[in-house]
Short mmCIF file of N, CA, C and O in Angstrom, two decimals:
data_model
loop_
_atom_site.label_atom_id
_atom_site.label_comp_id
_atom_site.label_asym_id
_atom_site.label_seq_id
_atom_site.Cartn_x
_atom_site.Cartn_y
_atom_site.Cartn_z
N MET A 60 -8.59 5.58 -31.32
CA MET A 60 -9.43 4.71 -32.10
C MET A 60 -10.87 5.15 -31.91
O MET A 60 -11.27 5.53 -30.82
N HIS A 61 -11.64 5.08 -32.99
CA HIS A 61 -13.08 5.24 -32.88
C HIS A 61 -13.76 4.20 -33.76
O HIS A 61 -13.14 3.60 -34.63
N ILE A 62 -15.04 3.97 -33.49
CA ILE A 62 -15.80 2.92 -34.17
C ILE A 62 -16.94 3.55 -34.94
O ILE A 62 -17.66 4.40 -34.42
N GLU A 63 -17.08 3.14 -36.20
CA GLU A 63 -18.17 3.59 -37.06
C GLU A 63 -19.05 2.39 -37.39
O GLU A 63 -18.55 1.30 -37.65
N LYS A 64 -20.35 2.58 -37.37
CA LYS A 64 -21.29 1.51 -37.73
C LYS A 64 -21.39 1.41 -39.25
O LYS A 64 -21.63 2.39 -39.93
N GLU A 65 -21.16 0.23 -39.77
CA GLU A 65 -21.31 -0.08 -41.19
C GLU A 65 -22.60 -0.91 -41.35
O GLU A 65 -23.14 -1.39 -40.36
N PRO A 66 -23.10 -1.10 -42.57
CA PRO A 66 -24.36 -1.84 -42.75
C PRO A 66 -24.38 -3.23 -42.11
O PRO A 66 -25.37 -3.62 -41.51
N ASN A 67 -23.27 -3.98 -42.23
CA ASN A 67 -23.26 -5.36 -41.71
C ASN A 67 -22.16 -5.63 -40.70
O ASN A 67 -21.93 -6.78 -40.33
N SER A 68 -21.44 -4.59 -40.29
CA SER A 68 -20.33 -4.78 -39.35
C SER A 68 -19.96 -3.43 -38.74
O SER A 68 -20.75 -2.50 -38.78
N PHE A 69 -18.78 -3.36 -38.19
CA PHE A 69 -18.25 -2.12 -37.64
C PHE A 69 -16.93 -1.80 -38.33
O PHE A 69 -16.23 -2.68 -38.82
N ARG A 70 -16.58 -0.53 -38.38
CA ARG A 70 -15.28 -0.09 -38.88
C ARG A 70 -14.52 0.50 -37.69
O ARG A 70 -14.95 1.48 -37.09
N TYR A 71 -13.40 -0.12 -37.35
CA TYR A 71 -12.55 0.34 -36.27
C TYR A 71 -11.45 1.20 -36.90
O TYR A 71 -10.65 0.70 -37.67
N VAL A 72 -11.44 2.48 -36.57
CA VAL A 72 -10.54 3.43 -37.21
C VAL A 72 -9.43 3.80 -36.24
O VAL A 72 -9.69 4.24 -35.12
N PHE A 73 -8.19 3.60 -36.67
CA PHE A 73 -7.01 3.90 -35.86
C PHE A 73 -6.27 5.07 -36.48
O PHE A 73 -5.93 5.04 -37.65
N LYS A 74 -6.04 6.10 -35.69
CA LYS A 74 -5.32 7.29 -36.17
C LYS A 74 -4.13 7.53 -35.26
O LYS A 74 -4.23 7.38 -34.05
N PHE A 75 -3.02 7.91 -35.85
CA PHE A 75 -1.78 8.18 -35.12
C PHE A 75 -1.29 9.58 -35.48
O PHE A 75 -0.32 9.72 -36.23
N PRO A 76 -1.94 10.64 -34.98
CA PRO A 76 -1.60 12.00 -35.41
C PRO A 76 -0.19 12.45 -35.03
O PRO A 76 0.41 13.23 -35.73
N THR A 77 0.36 11.94 -33.94
CA THR A 77 1.69 12.37 -33.52
C THR A 77 2.72 11.26 -33.67
O THR A 77 3.79 11.33 -33.09
N HIS A 78 2.38 10.25 -34.44
CA HIS A 78 3.26 9.09 -34.63
C HIS A 78 3.71 9.02 -36.08
O HIS A 78 3.14 9.64 -36.96
N ALA A 79 4.70 8.21 -36.34
CA ALA A 79 5.18 8.02 -37.71
C ALA A 79 4.38 6.95 -38.45
O ALA A 79 4.64 6.70 -39.61
N HIS A 80 3.41 6.32 -37.78
CA HIS A 80 2.60 5.28 -38.43
C HIS A 80 1.48 5.89 -39.24
O HIS A 80 0.97 6.95 -38.91
N HIS A 81 1.08 5.19 -40.27
CA HIS A 81 -0.07 5.61 -41.08
C HIS A 81 -1.36 5.23 -40.36
O HIS A 81 -1.41 4.22 -39.67
N SER A 82 -2.40 6.01 -40.55
CA SER A 82 -3.71 5.65 -40.03
C SER A 82 -4.27 4.50 -40.85
O SER A 82 -3.90 4.31 -42.00
N PHE A 83 -5.18 3.72 -40.24
CA PHE A 83 -5.80 2.60 -40.95
C PHE A 83 -7.12 2.26 -40.30
O PHE A 83 -7.45 2.77 -39.24
N TRP A 84 -7.90 1.38 -40.97
CA TRP A 84 -9.13 0.89 -40.39
C TRP A 84 -9.21 -0.60 -40.55
O TRP A 84 -8.51 -1.21 -41.35
N TYR A 85 -10.05 -1.20 -39.71
CA TYR A 85 -10.32 -2.64 -39.75
C TYR A 85 -11.82 -2.82 -39.76
O TYR A 85 -12.52 -2.28 -38.89
N ASP A 86 -12.35 -3.56 -40.72
CA ASP A 86 -13.78 -3.84 -40.78
C ASP A 86 -14.04 -5.24 -40.23
O ASP A 86 -13.36 -6.20 -40.61
N GLY A 87 -15.02 -5.35 -39.35
CA GLY A 87 -15.38 -6.65 -38.80
C GLY A 87 -16.48 -6.53 -37.77
O GLY A 87 -16.80 -5.44 -37.30
N ILE A 88 -17.06 -7.67 -37.42
CA ILE A 88 -18.11 -7.71 -36.40
C ILE A 88 -17.51 -7.41 -35.03
O ILE A 88 -18.04 -6.62 -34.26
N THR A 89 -16.40 -8.07 -34.71
CA THR A 89 -15.71 -7.84 -33.44
C THR A 89 -14.23 -7.62 -33.72
O THR A 89 -13.71 -8.00 -34.77
N LEU A 90 -13.57 -7.03 -32.77
CA LEU A 90 -12.12 -6.82 -32.85
C LEU A 90 -11.50 -7.60 -31.70
O LEU A 90 -11.63 -7.22 -30.54
N LYS A 91 -10.88 -8.71 -32.02
CA LYS A 91 -10.32 -9.59 -31.00
C LYS A 91 -8.88 -9.22 -30.71
O LYS A 91 -8.12 -8.85 -31.61
N SER A 92 -8.49 -9.34 -29.46
CA SER A 92 -7.10 -9.10 -29.08
C SER A 92 -6.20 -10.09 -29.80
O SER A 92 -6.51 -11.27 -29.90
N GLY A 93 -5.11 -9.59 -30.34
CA GLY A 93 -4.17 -10.42 -31.06
C GLY A 93 -4.37 -10.40 -32.58
O GLY A 93 -3.56 -10.95 -33.31
N THR A 94 -5.45 -9.76 -33.04
CA THR A 94 -5.70 -9.65 -34.47
C THR A 94 -4.53 -8.93 -35.13
O THR A 94 -4.05 -7.92 -34.64
N GLU A 95 -4.05 -9.48 -36.23
CA GLU A 95 -2.97 -8.84 -36.99
C GLU A 95 -3.54 -8.23 -38.26
O GLU A 95 -4.36 -8.84 -38.94
N VAL A 96 -3.11 -7.00 -38.55
CA VAL A 96 -3.59 -6.27 -39.71
C VAL A 96 -2.39 -5.84 -40.53
O VAL A 96 -1.43 -5.30 -39.98
N GLU A 97 -2.42 -6.13 -41.83
CA GLU A 97 -1.38 -5.63 -42.72
C GLU A 97 -1.93 -4.42 -43.45
O GLU A 97 -3.00 -4.48 -44.07
N VAL A 98 -1.22 -3.31 -43.34
CA VAL A 98 -1.64 -2.04 -43.93
C VAL A 98 -0.74 -1.75 -45.12
O VAL A 98 0.49 -1.73 -44.98
N HIS A 99 -1.33 -1.56 -46.28
CA HIS A 99 -0.58 -1.24 -47.49
C HIS A 99 -0.49 0.28 -47.62
O HIS A 99 -1.51 0.95 -47.70
N THR A 100 0.72 0.82 -47.60
CA THR A 100 0.94 2.26 -47.67
C THR A 100 1.85 2.58 -48.85
O THR A 100 2.44 1.67 -49.46
N ILE A 101 2.01 3.85 -49.15
CA ILE A 101 2.93 4.23 -50.22
C ILE A 101 4.38 3.94 -49.85
O ILE A 101 5.23 3.86 -50.71
N ASP A 102 4.64 3.74 -48.57
CA ASP A 102 5.98 3.39 -48.10
C ASP A 102 6.20 1.88 -48.05
O ASP A 102 7.26 1.43 -47.66
N GLY A 103 5.18 1.12 -48.43
CA GLY A 103 5.27 -0.34 -48.36
C GLY A 103 4.36 -0.86 -47.27
O GLY A 103 3.73 -0.11 -46.54
N PRO A 104 4.29 -2.18 -47.12
CA PRO A 104 3.39 -2.77 -46.13
C PRO A 104 3.89 -2.56 -44.69
O PRO A 104 5.09 -2.58 -44.43
N GLU A 105 2.94 -2.34 -43.79
CA GLU A 105 3.21 -2.30 -42.35
C GLU A 105 2.29 -3.30 -41.70
O GLU A 105 1.18 -3.51 -42.13
N ARG A 106 2.75 -3.93 -40.62
CA ARG A 106 1.97 -4.93 -39.92
C ARG A 106 1.74 -4.46 -38.49
O ARG A 106 2.66 -4.03 -37.81
N PHE A 107 0.48 -4.55 -38.04
CA PHE A 107 0.11 -4.16 -36.69
C PHE A 107 -0.57 -5.33 -36.01
O PHE A 107 -1.31 -6.08 -36.64
N GLN A 108 -0.33 -5.47 -34.72
CA GLN A 108 -1.07 -6.44 -33.90
C GLN A 108 -1.92 -5.64 -32.93
O GLN A 108 -1.40 -4.78 -32.21
N ILE A 109 -3.22 -5.90 -32.92
CA ILE A 109 -4.16 -5.18 -32.08
C ILE A 109 -4.25 -5.88 -30.72
O ILE A 109 -4.51 -7.08 -30.67
N LEU A 110 -4.03 -5.14 -29.66
CA LEU A 110 -4.19 -5.68 -28.30
C LEU A 110 -5.33 -4.94 -27.65
O LEU A 110 -5.33 -3.72 -27.56
N VAL A 111 -6.33 -5.69 -27.20
CA VAL A 111 -7.53 -5.12 -26.58
C VAL A 111 -7.50 -5.45 -25.10
O VAL A 111 -7.34 -6.61 -24.72
N ASP A 112 -7.67 -4.43 -24.27
CA ASP A 112 -7.73 -4.66 -22.81
C ASP A 112 -9.07 -5.14 -22.38
O ASP A 112 -10.08 -4.78 -22.86
#
C-alpha cells in the first residue's frame, strides 16, 4: 500500500502484484481499521475489509 496526497484528502492505493486480487484505491481523510470497500471489477464485485495495525 502507498498513500498519495489529493487536494482535500488522501488516496490509499492497494496493489497485489503476486495475488489473484485486483488492485484498488480508497479516497478519504483517514483509513480506519474495519473499513469495508467494494471494488467493481470486470470479474464482478469484490469486497475487502481493511485492517490497520
